[in-house]
DNA sequence: CTGATTGCAAAGAATTTGCACTGCT
DNA sequence: AGCAGTGCAAATTCTTTGCAATCAG
């Protein structure tokens, strides 16, 4: 990860006239250098290693800010592990997130077809698209089609077992 | 809305050997006859008119059940109004939800291109798709491209106003 | 300087759970 | 009759907010 990439978001913030505090700097760096999808609590943990003086509230407020500036995307990842949100730096081309109900792995998928679909929606529905979120749940390659292996899906978060 | 449609979900449940209680019946009917996206609290309200004796917990447990049976889909609708979820009966062909940040309107959009994209994902990523959720946020036809009208976006849920 | 940003602690929204009781099939 | 399903109330999880103190520009 090169310096220019690491500073991309920070520079973007400065150029937008956003006030740079040590807390924001820490958070932005953490998000930018992450190589997995992080939720607010993890972001707080990681940011604290750089800047011990940072609070949960600041994390949420900063995420809100970055979202509004459209510098990050908020993901649900099919709510595989509770209702928390995950965050990632917005990239040029957006991608779908494939969430495996069995093993919990998240895979990213981008395709020109997705871009075409977005263009079609914008045109046909006359809709100015600002954010797009495509999440797909199912079974990944490694976990197969998932028919009666007796394995419990990660989807099943309640005790309501299906007797079949 | 004809009788056969109204009973579709109930019959499906019976055929799967799911125990039919008056509470489940009420809920399923409400979901099926709804013509807008309802959250758990609204479902509870509406179901209570048919079956006064029904609790919030039962609503959540039933929704979980219907989700697992893949009879309904859970939506976030871009979290336009808080973090609650919305529910709709799963339809043959699935559609995107376009959420307008300005007026809050939700528009549905389906297209063969979406089906093609799903097929491509399944094949290319070797992923067995069980649920798909495509949500798009932006400005609807009526609300325009949303550049500097001084209007507040529904996205902005915190006080962190952007001075620009 | 001075208003935007923060930490703290408390509140809030949405959902889940344990347990004794009820009612399908 | 037996056990899945329920109501109730309390607990949990995740996020937001009010306010006084702080700090970036």
mmCIF file of N, CA and C (backbone and C1' of nucleotides) in Angstrom, chain D:
data_model
loop_
_atom_site.group_PDB
_atom_site.id
_atom_site.type_symbol
_atom_site.label_atom_id
_atom_site.label_comp_id
_atom_site.label_asym_id
_atom_site.label_seq_id
_atom_site.Cartn_x
_atom_site.Cartn_y
_atom_site.Cartn_z
ATOM 1 P P DA D 1 -54.464 -36.252 28.282
ATOM 2 O "O5'" DA D 1 -52.969 -36.672 27.891
ATOM 3 C "C5'" DA D 1 -52.825 -37.879 27.096
ATOM 4 C "C4'" DA D 1 -51.564 -37.780 26.264
ATOM 5 C "C3'" DA D 1 -50.366 -37.213 27.004
ATOM 6 O "O3'" DA D 1 -49.232 -37.817 26.418
ATOM 7 C "C1'" DA D 1 -50.980 -35.726 25.274
ATOM 8 P P DG D 2 -47.824 -37.624 27.121
ATOM 9 O "O5'" DG D 2 -47.146 -36.663 26.045
ATOM 10 C "C5'" DG D 2 -47.053 -37.080 24.670
ATOM 11 C "C4'" DG D 2 -46.475 -35.936 23.865
ATOM 12 C "C3'" DG D 2 -45.270 -35.253 24.531
ATOM 13 O "O3'" DG D 2 -44.323 -35.010 23.500
ATOM 14 C "C1'" DG D 2 -46.943 -33.657 24.093
ATOM 15 P P DC D 3 -42.822 -34.614 23.928
ATOM 16 O "O5'" DC D 3 -42.392 -33.647 22.742
ATOM 17 C "C5'" DC D 3 -43.160 -33.573 21.547
ATOM 18 C "C4'" DC D 3 -43.447 -32.127 21.203
ATOM 19 C "C3'" DC D 3 -42.282 -31.151 21.484
ATOM 20 O "O3'" DC D 3 -42.297 -30.211 20.432
ATOM 21 C "C1'" DC D 3 -44.180 -30.325 22.471
ATOM 22 P P DA D 4 -40.939 -29.600 19.851
ATOM 23 O "O5'" DA D 4 -41.514 -28.531 18.817
ATOM 24 C "C5'" DA D 4 -42.487 -28.928 17.856
ATOM 25 C "C4'" DA D 4 -43.473 -27.816 17.668
ATOM 26 C "C3'" DA D 4 -42.821 -26.476 17.331
ATOM 27 O "O3'" DA D 4 -43.694 -25.795 16.444
ATOM 28 C "C1'" DA D 4 -44.010 -26.277 19.355
ATOM 29 P P DG D 5 -43.396 -24.342 15.985
ATOM 30 O "O5'" DG D 5 -44.246 -23.492 17.027
ATOM 31 C "C5'" DG D 5 -45.662 -23.493 16.904
ATOM 32 C "C4'" DG D 5 -46.215 -22.452 17.831
ATOM 33 C "C3'" DG D 5 -45.609 -21.052 17.651
ATOM 34 O "O3'" DG D 5 -46.707 -20.151 17.561
ATOM 35 C "C1'" DG D 5 -45.495 -21.684 19.906
ATOM 36 P P DT D 6 -46.500 -18.615 17.573
ATOM 37 O "O5'" DT D 6 -46.759 -18.237 19.100
ATOM 38 C "C5'" DT D 6 -48.078 -18.375 19.615
ATOM 39 C "C4'" DT D 6 -48.141 -17.823 21.020
ATOM 40 C "C3'" DT D 6 -47.673 -16.376 21.112
ATOM 41 O "O3'" DT D 6 -48.787 -15.550 21.438
ATOM 42 C "C1'" DT D 6 -46.690 -17.764 22.825
ATOM 43 P P DG D 7 -48.623 -13.974 21.401
ATOM 44 O "O5'" DG D 7 -48.416 -13.648 22.950
ATOM 45 C "C5'" DG D 7 -49.431 -14.000 23.867
ATOM 46 C "C4'" DG D 7 -48.999 -13.633 25.273
ATOM 47 C "C3'" DG D 7 -48.625 -12.162 25.449
ATOM 48 O "O3'" DG D 7 -49.154 -11.764 26.717
ATOM 49 C "C1'" DG D 7 -46.759 -13.531 26.010
ATOM 50 P P DC D 8 -49.274 -10.196 27.115
ATOM 51 O "O5'" DC D 8 -48.056 -10.063 28.147
ATOM 52 C "C5'" DC D 8 -47.921 -11.013 29.198
ATOM 53 C "C4'" DC D 8 -46.553 -10.898 29.829
ATOM 54 C "C3'" DC D 8 -45.996 -9.467 29.852
ATOM 55 O "O3'" DC D 8 -45.724 -9.114 31.189
ATOM 56 C "C1'" DC D 8 -44.360 -11.016 29.113
ATOM 57 P P DA D 9 -45.456 -7.547 31.565
ATOM 58 O "O5'" DA D 9 -43.990 -7.672 32.165
ATOM 59 C "C5'" DA D 9 -43.548 -8.923 32.697
ATOM 60 C "C4'" DA D 9 -42.039 -8.927 32.708
ATOM 61 C "C3'" DA D 9 -41.427 -7.530 32.828
ATOM 62 O "O3'" DA D 9 -40.246 -7.630 33.592
ATOM 63 C "C1'" DA D 9 -40.676 -8.523 30.853
ATOM 64 P P DA D 10 -39.373 -6.309 33.965
ATOM 65 O "O5'" DA D 10 -37.919 -6.946 34.123
ATOM 66 C "C5'" DA D 10 -37.769 -8.374 34.062
ATOM 67 C "C4'" DA D 10 -36.565 -8.711 33.203
ATOM 68 C "C3'" DA D 10 -35.455 -7.655 33.265
ATOM 69 O "O3'" DA D 10 -34.216 -8.303 33.440
ATOM 70 C "C1'" DA D 10 -36.054 -8.072 31.011
ATOM 71 P P DA D 11 -32.823 -7.503 33.412
ATOM 72 O "O5'" DA D 11 -32.201 -7.953 32.016
ATOM 73 C "C5'" DA D 11 -32.155 -9.340 31.716
ATOM 74 C "C4'" DA D 11 -31.546 -9.502 30.345
ATOM 75 C "C3'" DA D 11 -30.243 -8.720 30.176
ATOM 76 O "O3'" DA D 11 -29.323 -9.572 29.534
ATOM 77 C "C1'" DA D 11 -31.786 -8.103 28.490
ATOM 78 P P DT D 12 -27.780 -9.135 29.473
ATOM 79 O "O5'" DT D 12 -27.627 -8.943 27.908
ATOM 80 C "C5'" DT D 12 -28.758 -9.173 27.092
ATOM 81 C "C4'" DT D 12 -28.368 -9.078 25.643
ATOM 82 C "C3'" DT D 12 -27.064 -8.364 25.349
ATOM 83 O "O3'" DT D 12 -26.476 -8.973 24.210
ATOM 84 C "C1'" DT D 12 -28.872 -7.138 24.435
ATOM 85 P P DT D 13 -25.021 -8.567 23.706
ATOM 86 O "O5'" DT D 13 -25.290 -7.735 22.368
ATOM 87 C "C5'" DT D 13 -26.208 -8.240 21.415
ATOM 88 C "C4'" DT D 13 -26.428 -7.186 20.373
ATOM 89 C "C3'" DT D 13 -25.159 -6.396 20.028
ATOM 90 O "O3'" DT D 13 -25.109 -6.311 18.613
ATOM 91 C "C1'" DT D 13 -26.892 -4.928 20.617
ATOM 92 P P DC D 14 -23.732 -5.893 17.882
ATOM 93 O "O5'" DC D 14 -24.104 -4.431 17.385
ATOM 94 C "C5'" DC D 14 -25.248 -4.282 16.528
ATOM 95 C "C4'" DC D 14 -25.667 -2.830 16.529
ATOM 96 C "C3'" DC D 14 -24.555 -1.818 16.231
ATOM 97 O "O3'" DC D 14 -24.919 -1.155 15.031
ATOM 98 C "C1'" DC D 14 -25.951 -1.102 18.021
ATOM 99 P P DT D 15 -23.989 -0.014 14.382
ATOM 100 O "O5'" DT D 15 -24.707 1.271 14.988
ATOM 101 C "C5'" DT D 15 -26.117 1.365 14.846
ATOM 102 C "C4'" DT D 15 -26.645 2.611 15.498
ATOM 103 C "C3'" DT D 15 -25.863 3.886 15.167
ATOM 104 O "O3'" DT D 15 -26.799 4.771 14.553
ATOM 105 C "C1'" DT D 15 -26.299 3.731 17.501
ATOM 106 P P DT D 16 -26.410 6.255 14.146
ATOM 107 O "O5'" DT D 16 -26.973 7.102 15.378
ATOM 108 C "C5'" DT D 16 -28.318 6.917 15.761
ATOM 109 C "C4'" DT D 16 -28.653 7.839 16.915
ATOM 110 C "C3'" DT D 16 -28.234 9.298 16.717
ATOM 111 O "O3'" DT D 16 -29.390 10.073 17.017
ATOM 112 C "C1'" DT D 16 -27.464 8.504 18.799
ATOM 113 P P DT D 17 -29.359 11.662 16.788
ATOM 114 O "O5'" DT D 17 -29.249 12.270 18.253
ATOM 115 C "C5'" DT D 17 -29.945 11.648 19.306
ATOM 116 C "C4'" DT D 17 -29.691 12.385 20.610
ATOM 117 C "C3'" DT D 17 -29.290 13.852 20.450
ATOM 118 O "O3'" DT D 17 -29.892 14.581 21.508
ATOM 119 C "C1'" DT D 17 -27.622 12.697 21.638
ATOM 120 P P DG D 18 -30.130 16.162 21.425
ATOM 121 O "O5'" DG D 18 -29.726 16.655 22.891
ATOM 122 C "C5'" DG D 18 -30.044 15.865 24.045
ATOM 123 C "C4'" DG D 18 -29.316 16.424 25.259
ATOM 124 C "C3'" DG D 18 -29.003 17.912 25.194
ATOM 125 O "O3'" DG D 18 -29.050 18.422 26.523
ATOM 126 C "C1'" DG D 18 -26.967 16.682 25.186
ATOM 127 P P DC D 19 -28.895 19.962 26.850
ATOM 128 O "O5'" DC D 19 -27.386 19.993 27.386
ATOM 129 C "C5'" DC D 19 -26.955 19.019 28.332
ATOM 130 C "C4'" DC D 19 -25.485 19.213 28.633
ATOM 131 C "C3'" DC D 19 -24.997 20.652 28.423
ATOM 132 O "O3'" DC D 19 -24.100 20.972 29.464
ATOM 133 C "C1'" DC D 19 -23.680 19.200 27.172
ATOM 134 P P DA D 20 -23.875 22.594 29.859
ATOM 135 O "O5'" DA D 20 -22.412 22.527 30.481
ATOM 136 C "C5'" DA D 20 -22.027 21.413 31.296
ATOM 137 C "C4'" DA D 20 -20.584 21.039 30.990
ATOM 138 C "C3'" DA D 20 -19.620 22.229 31.005
ATOM 139 O "O3'" DA D 20 -18.424 21.806 31.643
ATOM 140 C "C1'" DA D 20 -19.515 21.162 28.903
ATOM 141 P P DA D 21 -17.144 22.820 31.748
ATOM 142 O "O5'" DA D 21 -16.085 22.140 30.772
ATOM 143 C "C5'" DA D 21 -15.689 20.799 31.035
ATOM 144 C "C4'" DA D 21 -14.742 20.349 29.954
ATOM 145 C "C3'" DA D 21 -13.518 21.251 29.776
ATOM 146 O "O3'" DA D 21 -12.408 20.423 29.492
ATOM 147 C "C1'" DA D 21 -14.682 21.109 27.747
ATOM 148 P P DT D 22 -10.978 21.058 29.186
ATOM 149 O "O5'" DT D 22 -10.872 20.898 27.606
ATOM 150 C "C5'" DT D 22 -10.895 19.590 27.045
ATOM 151 C "C4'" DT D 22 -10.670 19.722 25.555
ATOM 152 C "C3'" DT D 22 -9.389 20.441 25.157
ATOM 153 O "O3'" DT D 22 -8.745 19.580 24.226
ATOM 154 C "C1'" DT D 22 -11.213 21.323 23.969
ATOM 155 P P DC D 23 -7.206 19.782 23.851
ATOM 156 O "O5'" DC D 23 -7.356 20.211 22.342
ATOM 157 C "C5'" DC D 23 -8.171 19.423 21.474
ATOM 158 C "C4'" DC D 23 -8.297 20.161 20.161
ATOM 159 C "C3'" DC D 23 -7.012 20.865 19.732
ATOM 160 O "O3'" DC D 23 -6.986 20.851 18.331
ATOM 161 C "C1'" DC D 23 -8.714 22.417 19.876
ATOM 162 P P DA D 24 -5.716 20.275 17.526
ATOM 163 O "O5'" DA D 24 -6.152 20.562 16.027
ATOM 164 C "C5'" DA D 24 -7.366 20.009 15.538
ATOM 165 C "C4'" DA D 24 -8.011 20.943 14.546
ATOM 166 C "C3'" DA D 24 -7.039 21.514 13.514
ATOM 167 O "O3'" DA D 24 -7.735 21.536 12.282
ATOM 168 C "C1'" DA D 24 -8.000 23.296 14.777
ATOM 169 P P DG D 25 -6.974 21.952 10.959
ATOM 170 O "O5'" DG D 25 -7.373 23.479 10.836
ATOM 171 C "C5'" DG D 25 -8.736 23.821 10.563
ATOM 172 C "C4'" DG D 25 -8.820 25.312 10.403
ATOM 173 C "C3'" DG D 25 -7.751 25.922 9.487
ATOM 174 O "O3'" DG D 25 -8.310 27.041 8.802
ATOM 175 C "C1'" DG D 25 -7.572 26.885 11.601
#
